[in-house]
CSV table of C-alpha atoms in Angstrom, one decimal:
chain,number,residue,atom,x,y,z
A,1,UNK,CA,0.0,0.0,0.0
A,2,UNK,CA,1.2,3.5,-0.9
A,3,UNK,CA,0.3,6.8,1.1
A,4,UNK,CA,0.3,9.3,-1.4
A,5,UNK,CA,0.5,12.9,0.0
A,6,UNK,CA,1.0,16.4,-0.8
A,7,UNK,CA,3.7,17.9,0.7
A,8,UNK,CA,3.2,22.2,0.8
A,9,UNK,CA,5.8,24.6,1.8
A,10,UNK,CA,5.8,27.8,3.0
A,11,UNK,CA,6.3,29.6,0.1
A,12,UNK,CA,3.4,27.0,-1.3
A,13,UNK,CA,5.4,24.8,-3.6
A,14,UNK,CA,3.6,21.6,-3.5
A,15,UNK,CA,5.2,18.5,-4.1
A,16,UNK,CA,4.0,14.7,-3.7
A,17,UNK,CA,5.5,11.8,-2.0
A,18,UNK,CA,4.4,8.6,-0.1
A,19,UNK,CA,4.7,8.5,3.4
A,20,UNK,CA,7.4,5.8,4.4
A,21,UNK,CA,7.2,5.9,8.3
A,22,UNK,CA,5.0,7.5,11.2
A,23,UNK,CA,4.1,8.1,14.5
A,24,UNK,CA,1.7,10.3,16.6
A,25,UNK,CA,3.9,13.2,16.2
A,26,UNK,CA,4.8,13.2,12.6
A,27,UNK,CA,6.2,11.2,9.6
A,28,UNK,CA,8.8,9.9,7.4
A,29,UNK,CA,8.0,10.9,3.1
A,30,UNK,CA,9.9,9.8,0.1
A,31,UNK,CA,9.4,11.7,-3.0
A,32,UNK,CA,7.4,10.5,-5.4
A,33,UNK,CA,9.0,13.5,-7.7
A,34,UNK,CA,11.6,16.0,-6.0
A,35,UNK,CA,11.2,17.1,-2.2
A,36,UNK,CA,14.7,19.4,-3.0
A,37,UNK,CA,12.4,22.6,-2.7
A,38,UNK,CA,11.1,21.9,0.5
A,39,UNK,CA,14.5,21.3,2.8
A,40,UNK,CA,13.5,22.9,6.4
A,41,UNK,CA,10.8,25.3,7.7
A,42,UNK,CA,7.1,25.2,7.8
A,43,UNK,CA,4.5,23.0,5.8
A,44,UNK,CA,1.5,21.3,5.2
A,45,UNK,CA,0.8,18.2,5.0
A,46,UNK,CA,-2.5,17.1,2.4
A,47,UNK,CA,-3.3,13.8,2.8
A,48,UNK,CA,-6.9,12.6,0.9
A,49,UNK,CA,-7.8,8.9,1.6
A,50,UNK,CA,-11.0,7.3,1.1
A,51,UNK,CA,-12.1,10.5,-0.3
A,52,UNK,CA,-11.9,12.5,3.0
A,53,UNK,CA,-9.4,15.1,3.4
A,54,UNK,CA,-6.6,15.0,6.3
A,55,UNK,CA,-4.4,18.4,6.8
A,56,UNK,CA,-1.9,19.1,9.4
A,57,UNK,CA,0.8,22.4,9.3
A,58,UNK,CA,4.4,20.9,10.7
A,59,UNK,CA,7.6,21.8,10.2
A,60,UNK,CA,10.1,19.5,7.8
A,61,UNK,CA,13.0,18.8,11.1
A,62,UNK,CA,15.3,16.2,9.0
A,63,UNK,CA,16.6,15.3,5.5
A,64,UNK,CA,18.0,11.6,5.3
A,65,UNK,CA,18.8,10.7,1.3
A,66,UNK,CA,15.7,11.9,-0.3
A,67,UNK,CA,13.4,12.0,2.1
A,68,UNK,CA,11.9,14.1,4.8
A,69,UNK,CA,10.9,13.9,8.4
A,70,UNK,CA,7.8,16.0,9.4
A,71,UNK,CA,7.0,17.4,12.9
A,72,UNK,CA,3.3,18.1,13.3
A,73,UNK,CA,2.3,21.3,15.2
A,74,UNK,CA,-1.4,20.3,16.6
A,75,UNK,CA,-2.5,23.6,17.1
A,76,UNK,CA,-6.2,24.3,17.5
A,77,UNK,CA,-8.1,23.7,14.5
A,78,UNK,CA,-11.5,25.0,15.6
A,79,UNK,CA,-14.1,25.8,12.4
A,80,UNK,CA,-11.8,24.0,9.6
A,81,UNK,CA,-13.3,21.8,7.2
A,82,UNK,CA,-10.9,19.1,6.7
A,83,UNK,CA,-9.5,16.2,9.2
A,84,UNK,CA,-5.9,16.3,11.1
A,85,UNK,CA,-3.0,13.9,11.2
A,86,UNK,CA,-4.6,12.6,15.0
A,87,UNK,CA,-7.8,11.4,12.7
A,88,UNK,CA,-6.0,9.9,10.0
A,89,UNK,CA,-3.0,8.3,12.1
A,90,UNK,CA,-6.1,6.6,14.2
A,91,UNK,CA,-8.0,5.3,11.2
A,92,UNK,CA,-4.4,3.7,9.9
A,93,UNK,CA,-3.4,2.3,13.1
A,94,UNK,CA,-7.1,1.0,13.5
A,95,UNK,CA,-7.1,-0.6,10.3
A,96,UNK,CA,-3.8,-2.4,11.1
A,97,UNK,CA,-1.8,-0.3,8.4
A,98,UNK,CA,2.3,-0.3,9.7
A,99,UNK,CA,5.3,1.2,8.7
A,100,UNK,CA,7.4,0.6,6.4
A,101,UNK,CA,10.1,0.1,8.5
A,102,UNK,CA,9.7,-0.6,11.9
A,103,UNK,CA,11.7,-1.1,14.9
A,104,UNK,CA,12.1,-5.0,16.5
C-alpha cells in the first residue's frame, strides 16, 4: 500500500511523495518527484484517503537521502473543514496499516 501525500511549503510549492514511516507526532516521506524545494521550515501536509481530506501544518526537522521527516504542530483547529494527522493516524493504526520500516 502506498500513502500518497502532498507535501506544501511555505512559500506554497507543492510537491507529492508517499509516506514511508510515522508516529503520533509526525512522519517519514519519500518523494514521489523531488522534495529538494522543501528542505527545512514550515508545511502542510495534504493527505486525501477514502475521499476524505486529512491536513496538518508541521515543520520538515530532518533530510535523510531523499526523504523528509515532518514534525506536526497540533495547534487548534476549531471551524476547519478538513481532518488532522490525529484522525488519519487513528483510522491507519485502526485498520492495522504499519510502517514501512519498523523497529524490532
Amino acid at each position: 500500500y502506498d500513502f500518497n501525500v502532498v507535501l506544501e511549503s511555505a512559500n506554497g510549492k507543492t510537491v507529492p511523495a508517499v509516506l514511508s514511516n510515522w508516529d503520533e507526532n509526525g512522519c517519514f516521506l519519500l518523494p514521489v518527484d523531488d522534495l529538494t524545494s522543501v528542505n527545512k521550515g514550515k508545511c502542510l501536509l495534504k493527505i486525501n484517503y477514502e475521499n476524505r481530506d486529512f491536513q496538518e501544518p508541521g515543520e520538515v526537522v530532518t533530510r535523510y537521502g531523499i526523504g523528509r521527516g515532518v514534525r506536526f504542530y497540533f495547534k487548534n483547529k476549531k471551524g476547519v473543514d478538513h481532518h488532522g494527522w490525529k484522525e488519519f493516524y487513528a483510522i491507519i493504526r485502526d485498520r492495522g496499516f504499519s510502517p514501512r520500516l519498523t523497529a524490532t
